[in-house]
Structure formats: structure tokens, C-alpha cells
Amino acid sequence: MVKFYMIAAMGLFASVAMAQEVGVVDVPQLKARYKAHIEAKDDNSLWWPGTQVYSSMVNDEWHNDRRYNTTYDSNGNILTDFNEDLNWTSESTTARYTSEVYTYSTYGKRLTGFIKTGNDKEALKEFRKFDFTYDEVVPTFITSYSSYTMKDGEWVKDKGSYKITVTRDEEGRVTQVLRSDWDVMGFYQDASKNVITYGEDGKPSLIQNFSYGEDWNTGESVWTEGTCYSDIVWKDCNNQILNGGALYQGANRILSAKLLSGGKENGSISVEYGPGANDYTTLTESIDPYWGDKIKTRTEWREINPYNSFSILERTETYSEGSKEPSVSGSFESITRDAYGNLLEGLLTNEYYGMTSTLEHQTGEVVYDETYGYPLVYTESQMDLYDETKQVPFLRKEFSDYSNYREPTSIGNVAVDDNENAPVEYFNIQGVCVANPSKGLYIRRQGKSVQRVFIK
């Protein structure tokens, strides 16, 4: 589902998607953005739009495509979403209406999702559902994702489902993280794993990354070792290494390490931190295993603002045998968002042989409410195919029917700690409070407990 905090599905934003997939984001990104926004304003308000209309540019005119009606909890997480395809006709092959219902953990992480679709909004049919589980020690780390699609009256597990098995030693330190993906044949197949070995100081001294796949020579499925880290010097470490490739931010950050490939030393990496609290610079030196070239790569990661905005500057020098000067290549990527998740600018450039080219460039303009500061209209433009200096509008979002979800009158924020004695409220999938619910699907709210229920 494309939402109010949507960013375009482009290669420019792959790093963010990868971070969410492996579960290394400590809190939901929107919640983090709003937390920073509230602290900056010294304000406890949390404004969310009840209605959003998405439009696209057609023949130099805006054309309404889809309308969303949404409710949220007191952290800004979506509880219900009901959207309509405004271009739907009786000849359309896709559904006119989509209803989505979500639940969350006490840490604000999504637990379940239930989706229904259809052309009659009073008789929508079950279409898809999914659920997440999380690690008991690090409750923001995803340990399983199961997705199901309704086919011929039965729920069928989708290929994108996976599970992650975390193994810890007697001291509670992570020793192995094994990911298994759901196969269309009806079983989980091992896909990758990280193996952590600890040194005498009680910290990880060796992190090995493996992938499971077919050996081209024998045709058998085997574990293949990828890039590994040894002789690690740590800046910070809590021994909960759940992602063997994310070692520069969060609770586990390295200062230096040797790089191994195929069990042999192949280079080194060193890391400097700053100037900002989340900024870092890595310097990697390695040998190309196939051509024998010496490669030096410097990567600078910088936070632009607290709203999931950053830049990455990378420069690589390749020293080939017999060459007096290195060949130089590089790239620059930056993403800037406002406090509400709207993309203000996204840029991706590439440098090779001294020439710099712009691969992707997007800009966004926002009209904010003068009193409360929330967005009213957002317009996104992208680089013209024939003139990289020109921006062409292609997406518009209009937000209305705002509510402050930090006020006790809104859904998802009833200030009662005793759930058993709290009043029970029911809301339909459109987010409307229902005094006497009849048969159907509802959101049941009692105190801080929010559940999806079906009344027969």
C-alpha cells in the first residue's frame, strides 16, 4: 500500500528498504520522525490526516487516482485504512475498494495485517493477511514474517515469507542468526546465516556471513562463505549481533577489522565516527579475488536531519597491475525528508573516468497549515528523461480531516492503564465508532489494548 509517508520505489531508496527488511530499525520510522518533530516543537500534538487523495499528472492536468480514509493510534501507527480506486469502472480488472486493518506490539512494531478487497464496500472479500514475530531479547528485531493470499477459499502462504532463528549461548550472547525462506514447494529453505565467535575479552572477534545455494560445479546446495570480519576492535558492543553487515550504527559499532574472503585474509576496514552522533566514515582496502586489483573505498555516511534523511558519498580507487594511476569511480546519494515523511529531495549521481552523471533526481514541495504546521498539499517531481536540469511533476497528495491523536478523544489514545476496567469501544474498518456492532470485522479498543475482532 502506498501511504502518506511513501517514497518512490527506486534504486535510490534501496538502502532504507533493506534496513527495514532485516529488522535493524529500532523503532518504526514514522514514530521516530514524529518523536524528533515533537521534541523540536516542544509540543505533544500528533496530527494525522483522516483523508488523503493521490493524483497523477495526465496531459498537464492533475487526475485523482485514489482516496484513503485512515485511523491511527497514539504513536501514529495506522490502525485502519479504507481506500478507493477513483478510476474504477465496471470494466476494470482490479478491485475498487481495499480495506486494511493492522495491530502493533507495545514497542510500536507491526504484528498483523488483514486485507480485504472488492467492488461492493459492504461485502468485501478476504484477500491477504500477514503477521510478524520478534526476538524476545531485542523486541524490535523481526524473527518471522508470514504472508498469506486467499486462493480458492484457502489461505496459501506466499513465497516472500521467512523466519529467522537466533541462537544464543549461556551468557545470552548471539552466536548464530539463521534465515530460512519459504519455498513454493511448501517448506522453509535455508538462505543465509551469520556465525559469531567470541574472543577472550567476551566480545565478538569473528563474524562469518554465509549464503546457501547451488554449487555450479556439482549442482548440490552448499553453504558459501562471503565477506567476514576478524580481529574486530569495537567502539560499542552489547553482544546482540543480529545483522552481521550492520556494524556502524546502533548498539554495535566497530573501529576496525580484518576482512576475510574464502577463509583467507583479503583486506581491512577502519571506521571513524562523527561529526554528528550518527555519522561515520569507513575506509576499506581489499584485493579483487578474480583480477588481483587492489581496491580502496572511502564511504561517508551523514545524517541530514532526524527525519530519516541522510547522504552517502563513496569514492573507489582501483589499482590494476602495471597501471601507474588508479581508476577512480564514485557515487553520491542523498535523501531529504520533512518531519512528516514527505520527500523534499532525492539525488543519485555516479562518477566514472572523471565524468559525473545524474541517475535519479526527485524534488518535493509542501504546503503546510499555517496554524498547526502539518502538510496540506504535497507535490513530487522527477527528472525529465531528456533534460536532467528540468523537474517534471508526477504525483500530488492532498491531506485533510486532520485529528490530534495525542488527545484522549481520538481512536488509539484512551488514557487508561487498567485494561480490564477500561471501557470497550468498537470501530468499523472506516474508523467510525460503532455503539452496537453487528456481524462483521471491527477494531476493539479497551484501554491500551487494540485488537481486530470478527463478530458472528
Coordinates of C-alpha atoms in Angstrom, one line a residue:
M1 CA 0.0 0.0 0.0
V2 CA 1.3 3.4 -0.9
K3 CA 0.8 5.8 2.1
F4 CA 1.3 9.3 3.2
Y5 CA 4.9 8.6 4.1
M6 CA 5.5 6.9 0.8
I7 CA 8.8 7.3 -1.1
A8 CA 9.1 6.3 -4.7
A9 CA 10.2 2.7 -5.3
M10 CA 13.5 3.5 -6.9
G11 CA 17.0 2.2 -6.6
L12 CA 17.8 5.5 -4.8
F13 CA 16.0 4.3 -1.8
A14 CA 17.1 0.6 -1.7
S15 CA 19.3 1.1 1.4
V16 CA 16.3 2.1 3.5
A17 CA 14.2 -0.8 2.3
M18 CA 17.0 -3.2 3.1
A19 CA 17.3 -1.9 6.6
Q20 CA 13.6 -2.4 7.3
E21 CA 13.6 -5.9 5.8
V22 CA 16.3 -7.2 8.1
G23 CA 14.7 -5.6 11.1
V24 CA 17.6 -3.4 12.2
V25 CA 15.5 -0.3 12.6
D26 CA 15.0 0.1 16.3
V27 CA 11.6 1.9 16.1
P28 CA 9.1 2.5 13.3
Q29 CA 10.5 5.2 11.1
L30 CA 7.4 7.4 11.3
K31 CA 7.3 7.2 15.0
A32 CA 10.9 8.3 15.2
R33 CA 10.3 11.2 12.8
Y34 CA 7.4 12.4 14.9
K35 CA 9.3 12.0 18.1
A36 CA 12.0 14.2 16.8
H37 CA 9.4 16.6 15.4
I38 CA 7.5 16.8 18.7
E39 CA 10.8 17.4 20.7
A40 CA 11.8 20.1 18.2
K41 CA 8.4 21.9 18.6
D42 CA 8.2 21.2 22.4
D43 CA 4.6 20.1 21.6
N44 CA 2.8 16.9 22.4
S45 CA 0.4 17.1 19.4
L46 CA 0.4 14.4 16.8
W47 CA -1.6 15.4 13.8
W48 CA -2.6 12.8 11.2
P49 CA -4.8 13.2 8.1
G50 CA -8.1 11.2 8.1
T51 CA -8.3 11.6 4.3
Q52 CA -5.7 11.6 1.6
V53 CA -6.2 11.9 -2.2
Y54 CA -3.4 10.8 -4.6
S55 CA -3.3 12.3 -8.0
S56 CA -1.1 11.9 -11.1
M57 CA -0.3 14.2 -13.9
V58 CA -2.1 13.4 -17.2
N59 CA -1.8 15.7 -20.2
D60 CA -0.6 18.5 -18.0
E61 CA -3.6 18.2 -15.6
W62 CA -3.9 16.6 -12.2
H63 CA -6.1 13.5 -12.3
N64 CA -7.4 12.0 -9.0
D65 CA -6.4 8.3 -8.7
R66 CA -7.0 7.1 -5.2
R67 CA -8.6 8.2 -1.9
Y68 CA -7.5 6.9 1.6
N69 CA -9.5 7.1 4.8
T70 CA -7.3 6.2 7.7
T71 CA -7.2 6.0 11.5
Y72 CA -4.1 5.8 13.8
D73 CA -3.0 5.0 17.3
S74 CA -1.4 7.5 19.7
N75 CA 2.0 6.7 18.2
G76 CA 1.0 7.5 14.6
N77 CA 0.7 3.8 13.5
I78 CA -2.0 3.0 11.1
L79 CA -4.9 1.1 12.6
T80 CA -7.4 1.0 9.7
D81 CA -7.2 2.1 6.1
F82 CA -10.0 2.1 3.6
N83 CA -9.1 3.2 0.1
E84 CA -10.9 3.5 -3.2
D85 CA -9.7 3.4 -6.8
L86 CA -11.2 6.6 -8.2
N87 CA -10.6 5.5 -11.8
W88 CA -12.5 2.2 -11.3
T89 CA -15.2 1.3 -13.8
S90 CA -17.3 -1.8 -14.3
E91 CA -14.8 -2.9 -16.9
S92 CA -11.8 -2.7 -14.5
T93 CA -10.0 -5.9 -13.7
T94 CA -8.8 -4.7 -10.3
A95 CA -10.8 -4.2 -7.1
R96 CA -12.5 -0.8 -6.5
Y97 CA -12.1 -0.9 -2.7
T98 CA -9.4 -2.1 -0.3
S99 CA -9.7 -2.4 3.5
E100 CA -6.7 -2.8 5.7
V101 CA -6.5 -3.4 9.5
Y102 CA -3.3 -3.6 11.5
T103 CA -2.2 -4.3 15.1
Y104 CA 1.1 -3.5 16.8
S105 CA 3.3 -4.6 19.7
T106 CA 3.9 -2.4 22.8
Y107 CA 7.1 -1.3 21.0
G108 CA 5.2 0.1 18.1
K109 CA 6.2 -2.7 15.7
R110 CA 3.5 -4.1 13.4
L111 CA 2.2 -7.5 14.4
T112 CA -0.6 -8.4 12.0
G113 CA -2.2 -7.1 8.8
F114 CA -5.6 -8.1 7.3
I115 CA -6.6 -7.0 3.9
K116 CA -10.0 -7.3 2.1
T117 CA -10.9 -6.2 -1.4
G118 CA -13.9 -6.0 -3.6
N119 CA -16.2 -3.8 -5.7
D120 CA -19.0 -3.7 -3.1
K121 CA -17.7 -1.9 0.0
E122 CA -20.3 -3.6 2.2
A123 CA -19.3 -7.1 1.1
L124 CA -15.5 -7.1 0.7
K125 CA -13.7 -10.5 0.4
E126 CA -10.7 -11.7 2.3
F127 CA -7.6 -11.2 0.1
R128 CA -4.4 -11.2 2.1
K129 CA -3.1 -11.4 5.6
F130 CA 0.3 -11.4 7.3
D131 CA 1.9 -11.4 10.7
F132 CA 5.3 -10.7 12.3
T133 CA 7.1 -12.1 15.3
Y134 CA 10.0 -10.5 17.1
D135 CA 13.0 -11.5 19.2
E136 CA 12.4 -11.8 22.9
V137 CA 15.7 -10.1 23.9
V138 CA 15.7 -7.4 21.1
P139 CA 11.9 -6.9 20.7
T140 CA 12.3 -4.7 17.6
F141 CA 14.2 -7.4 15.6
I142 CA 11.9 -9.4 13.2
T143 CA 12.2 -13.2 13.7
S144 CA 9.5 -14.2 11.2
Y145 CA 7.2 -12.8 8.5
S146 CA 4.4 -14.9 7.2
S147 CA 2.2 -13.7 4.3
Y148 CA -0.9 -15.5 3.0
T149 CA -3.1 -15.0 0.0
M150 CA -6.6 -16.3 -0.3
K151 CA -6.9 -18.7 -3.2
D152 CA -10.0 -20.8 -3.9
G153 CA -11.3 -20.3 -0.4
E154 CA -8.0 -21.3 1.4
W155 CA -5.1 -19.3 2.8
V156 CA -1.9 -20.0 0.9
K157 CA 1.5 -19.0 2.3
D158 CA 3.4 -16.6 -0.1
K159 CA 7.0 -17.1 -1.3
G160 CA 8.0 -13.9 0.5
S161 CA 7.6 -15.4 3.9
Y162 CA 10.6 -16.1 6.0
K163 CA 11.8 -17.0 9.5
I164 CA 15.0 -16.1 11.4
T165 CA 16.3 -18.4 14.1
V166 CA 18.5 -16.7 16.7
T167 CA 20.9 -18.9 18.8
R168 CA 22.4 -17.6 22.0
D169 CA 25.0 -19.1 24.4
E170 CA 24.6 -19.5 28.2
E171 CA 25.6 -15.9 28.7
G172 CA 22.8 -14.6 26.4
R173 CA 25.2 -13.6 23.6
V174 CA 24.1 -14.2 20.0
T175 CA 26.2 -17.0 18.3
Q176 CA 24.2 -17.6 15.1
V177 CA 21.4 -15.9 13.1
L178 CA 19.9 -18.3 10.5
R179 CA 17.4 -17.1 7.9
S180 CA 15.1 -19.5 6.1
D181 CA 12.8 -18.5 3.2
W182 CA 9.5 -20.1 2.3
D183 CA 9.7 -22.3 -0.8
V184 CA 6.8 -22.6 -3.2
M185 CA 7.1 -26.4 -2.7
G186 CA 5.7 -25.9 0.8
F187 CA 8.7 -25.8 3.2
Y188 CA 11.4 -23.5 4.6
Q189 CA 14.7 -23.5 2.8
D190 CA 17.9 -22.2 4.5
A191 CA 19.1 -19.0 2.8
S192 CA 21.8 -17.2 4.8
K193 CA 23.4 -17.2 8.2
N194 CA 25.8 -15.2 10.4
V195 CA 28.0 -17.1 12.8
I196 CA 29.6 -15.1 15.7
T197 CA 32.7 -16.3 17.6
Y198 CA 33.8 -14.6 20.8
G199 CA 37.2 -13.7 22.0
E200 CA 38.9 -13.7 25.4
D201 CA 37.5 -10.2 26.1
G202 CA 34.0 -11.6 25.8
K203 CA 33.3 -9.6 22.6
P204 CA 32.8 -10.9 19.0
S205 CA 36.2 -11.5 17.4
L206 CA 35.0 -13.2 14.3
I207 CA 31.7 -12.7 12.3
Q208 CA 31.2 -15.0 9.4
N209 CA 28.5 -14.5 6.7
F210 CA 27.3 -17.4 4.7
S211 CA 24.7 -17.9 1.9
Y212 CA 23.1 -21.1 0.9
G213 CA 22.7 -22.0 -2.7
E214 CA 23.6 -24.3 -5.6
D215 CA 27.2 -25.1 -6.4
W216 CA 27.7 -24.5 -10.1
N217 CA 30.2 -27.3 -10.4
T218 CA 28.4 -30.1 -8.5
G219 CA 24.7 -28.9 -8.7
E220 CA 24.4 -29.5 -4.9
S221 CA 23.2 -27.0 -2.4
V222 CA 26.0 -25.8 -0.1
W223 CA 26.9 -23.1 2.3
T224 CA 29.3 -20.5 0.7
E225 CA 31.2 -18.1 2.9
G226 CA 31.0 -14.4 2.0
T227 CA 32.9 -11.4 3.4
C228 CA 33.8 -12.0 7.0
Y229 CA 35.2 -9.8 9.8
S230 CA 38.0 -11.0 12.1
D231 CA 40.2 -9.4 14.8
I232 CA 37.5 -6.9 15.4
V233 CA 38.1 -3.8 17.6
W234 CA 34.8 -2.5 19.0
K235 CA 33.7 1.0 19.8
D236 CA 30.4 -0.2 21.3
C237 CA 29.1 -3.7 21.7
N238 CA 26.2 -5.4 23.5
N239 CA 26.8 -8.9 22.0
Q240 CA 23.5 -8.9 20.2
I241 CA 24.8 -9.1 16.7
L242 CA 21.6 -9.7 14.7
N243 CA 22.7 -8.3 11.4
G244 CA 26.3 -9.2 10.6
G245 CA 26.6 -6.4 8.0
A246 CA 25.3 -3.5 10.1
L247 CA 28.3 -2.6 12.3
Y248 CA 28.5 1.2 12.1
Q249 CA 25.3 2.4 13.8
G250 CA 23.2 1.5 16.8
A251 CA 24.4 -0.5 19.8
N252 CA 27.2 -2.4 17.9
R253 CA 29.8 -0.3 16.2
I254 CA 33.3 -1.4 15.1
L255 CA 36.5 0.7 14.9
S256 CA 38.5 -1.7 12.7
A257 CA 38.6 -5.3 11.5
K258 CA 40.3 -7.6 9.0
L259 CA 38.3 -8.8 6.0
L260 CA 38.2 -12.4 5.1
S261 CA 37.1 -14.0 1.8
G262 CA 37.0 -17.7 1.3
G263 CA 38.6 -18.2 4.7
K264 CA 41.7 -16.1 3.8
E265 CA 42.6 -12.5 4.7
N266 CA 41.6 -10.2 1.9
G267 CA 41.9 -6.7 3.3
S268 CA 40.9 -4.4 6.2
I269 CA 38.3 -1.9 7.3
S270 CA 38.6 1.1 9.6
V271 CA 35.8 3.4 10.8
E272 CA 35.8 6.9 12.1
Y273 CA 32.7 8.4 13.8
G274 CA 31.4 11.9 13.7
P275 CA 31.0 14.8 13.3
G276 CA 27.3 14.0 14.0
A277 CA 26.1 11.5 16.6
N278 CA 25.0 9.0 13.8
D279 CA 27.7 9.9 11.2
Y280 CA 30.5 7.6 10.2
T281 CA 33.3 7.2 7.6
T282 CA 34.6 3.8 6.5
L283 CA 37.9 3.1 4.7
T284 CA 38.1 -0.3 3.1
E285 CA 41.1 -1.9 1.4
S286 CA 40.8 -5.2 -0.3
I287 CA 42.1 -7.4 -3.2
D288 CA 39.9 -8.4 -6.0
P289 CA 39.7 -12.2 -5.8
Y290 CA 39.4 -12.7 -9.6
W291 CA 41.7 -10.0 -11.1
G292 CA 44.1 -9.3 -8.2
D293 CA 43.4 -5.5 -8.3
K294 CA 44.0 -3.5 -5.1
I295 CA 40.8 -1.6 -4.2
K296 CA 40.4 1.3 -1.8
T297 CA 37.0 2.6 -0.9
R298 CA 36.0 5.5 1.3
T299 CA 32.4 5.9 2.3
E300 CA 31.0 8.8 4.2
W301 CA 27.5 8.5 5.7
R302 CA 26.0 11.7 7.1
E303 CA 22.6 12.4 8.7
I304 CA 20.9 15.4 7.2
N305 CA 18.1 15.8 9.7
P306 CA 16.4 13.5 12.3
Y307 CA 13.6 12.5 9.8
N308 CA 15.3 9.6 8.2
S309 CA 17.3 11.9 5.9
F310 CA 20.9 11.1 5.0
S311 CA 23.7 11.3 2.4
I312 CA 26.2 8.7 1.2
L313 CA 29.4 9.8 -0.6
E314 CA 31.5 6.9 -1.9
R315 CA 34.8 7.0 -3.7
T316 CA 36.7 4.0 -5.0
E317 CA 40.3 3.8 -6.3
T318 CA 41.2 0.7 -8.2
Y319 CA 44.9 -0.1 -8.7
S320 CA 45.5 -2.5 -11.6
E321 CA 48.8 -4.4 -12.1
G322 CA 51.0 -2.3 -14.4
S323 CA 49.0 0.8 -14.1
K324 CA 50.7 4.0 -12.8
E325 CA 47.5 5.7 -11.7
P326 CA 44.3 4.3 -10.2
S327 CA 41.0 4.3 -11.9
V328 CA 38.5 6.4 -9.9
S329 CA 34.8 5.9 -9.5
G330 CA 32.3 7.1 -7.1
S331 CA 28.7 7.9 -6.3
F332 CA 26.7 10.3 -4.2
E333 CA 23.2 9.6 -2.8
S334 CA 21.1 11.9 -0.6
I335 CA 17.6 11.8 0.7
T336 CA 16.0 14.7 2.5
R337 CA 12.5 14.4 4.1
D338 CA 10.5 16.7 6.3
A339 CA 9.1 15.7 9.7
Y340 CA 6.0 14.2 8.1
G341 CA 7.9 11.8 5.8
N342 CA 7.5 13.8 2.6
L343 CA 10.4 13.5 0.3
L344 CA 11.9 17.0 -0.3
E345 CA 14.8 15.9 -2.4
G346 CA 16.3 12.6 -3.6
L347 CA 19.5 12.6 -5.6
L348 CA 21.7 9.9 -7.0
T349 CA 24.8 10.7 -9.1
N350 CA 27.6 8.5 -10.5
E351 CA 31.2 9.4 -11.3
Y352 CA 33.5 7.4 -13.6
Y353 CA 36.6 8.4 -15.6
G354 CA 36.2 12.0 -14.3
M355 CA 32.7 12.4 -15.5
T356 CA 29.7 12.8 -13.3
S357 CA 26.2 11.9 -14.4
T358 CA 22.9 12.3 -12.6
L359 CA 21.0 9.0 -12.5
E360 CA 18.0 10.0 -10.4
H361 CA 16.7 13.3 -9.1
Q362 CA 13.4 14.0 -7.4
T363 CA 12.1 17.1 -5.6
G364 CA 9.1 17.7 -3.4
E365 CA 7.2 20.9 -2.5
V366 CA 4.9 21.0 0.5
V367 CA 2.2 23.5 1.5
Y368 CA 1.8 23.5 5.3
D369 CA -1.0 24.6 7.5
E370 CA -0.1 28.0 9.0
T371 CA -1.6 27.2 12.4
Y372 CA -0.6 23.6 13.1
G373 CA 2.2 23.1 10.6
Y374 CA 1.0 19.8 9.2
P375 CA 1.1 19.3 5.4
L376 CA -1.9 20.1 3.2
V377 CA -0.6 19.5 -0.3
Y378 CA 2.5 17.7 -1.4
T379 CA 3.7 17.7 -5.0
E380 CA 6.6 15.5 -6.2
S381 CA 8.6 15.9 -9.4
Q382 CA 11.2 13.8 -11.1
M383 CA 14.0 14.4 -13.5
D384 CA 13.0 14.9 -17.2
L385 CA 14.2 12.0 -19.3
Y386 CA 15.7 14.3 -21.9
D387 CA 16.9 17.2 -19.7
E388 CA 18.3 16.4 -16.3
T389 CA 18.1 20.0 -15.2
K390 CA 14.3 20.0 -15.6
Q391 CA 11.9 18.7 -13.0
V392 CA 8.5 17.3 -14.1
P393 CA 5.6 17.0 -11.6
F394 CA 4.1 13.5 -11.5
L395 CA 2.5 13.0 -8.1
R396 CA 0.3 15.1 -5.8
K397 CA -1.1 14.3 -2.4
E398 CA -3.8 16.2 -0.7
F399 CA -4.3 15.8 3.1
S400 CA -7.4 16.7 5.0
D401 CA -9.6 15.8 8.0
Y402 CA -6.8 16.0 10.5
S403 CA -7.1 14.8 14.1
N404 CA -4.7 15.2 17.0
Y405 CA -4.1 11.6 18.1
R406 CA -2.5 12.7 21.3
E407 CA -5.9 13.9 22.6
P408 CA -8.0 11.5 24.7
T409 CA -11.0 11.8 22.3
S410 CA -9.2 10.1 19.4
I411 CA -9.0 6.4 18.5
G412 CA -5.9 4.8 19.8
N413 CA -5.3 7.1 22.8
V414 CA -7.6 6.2 25.7
A415 CA -5.6 7.1 28.8
V416 CA -6.4 4.1 30.9
D417 CA -3.8 1.8 32.4
D418 CA -6.2 -0.9 33.7
N419 CA -7.3 -2.6 30.5
E420 CA -9.8 -4.9 32.3
N421 CA -11.8 -2.0 33.8
A422 CA -11.5 0.3 30.8
P423 CA -14.5 0.9 28.6
V424 CA -14.7 -1.1 25.4
E425 CA -15.1 0.7 22.1
Y426 CA -15.7 -0.7 18.6
F427 CA -14.7 0.9 15.3
N428 CA -15.6 -0.3 11.8
I429 CA -12.9 -0.6 9.1
Q430 CA -13.6 3.0 8.1
G431 CA -12.6 4.1 11.6
V432 CA -16.1 5.2 12.6
C433 CA -17.1 4.4 16.2
V434 CA -19.9 1.8 16.4
A435 CA -22.1 1.8 19.5
N436 CA -23.8 -1.6 18.9
P437 CA -21.7 -3.6 16.4
S438 CA -23.4 -6.3 14.5
K439 CA -21.9 -9.1 12.4
G440 CA -18.6 -8.2 10.8
L441 CA -15.0 -7.1 11.2
Y442 CA -14.2 -4.4 13.8
I443 CA -11.4 -2.8 15.8
R444 CA -11.9 -3.5 19.5
R445 CA -10.3 -0.9 21.9
Q446 CA -10.1 -1.4 25.6
G447 CA -7.6 0.8 27.5
K448 CA -4.3 0.3 25.7
S449 CA -5.3 -3.0 24.2
V450 CA -6.2 -2.9 20.5
Q451 CA -7.5 -6.0 18.7
R452 CA -9.0 -7.0 15.4
V453 CA -12.2 -9.0 16.1
F454 CA -14.9 -10.6 14.0
I455 CA -18.4 -10.6 15.5
K456 CA -20.5 -13.5 14.3

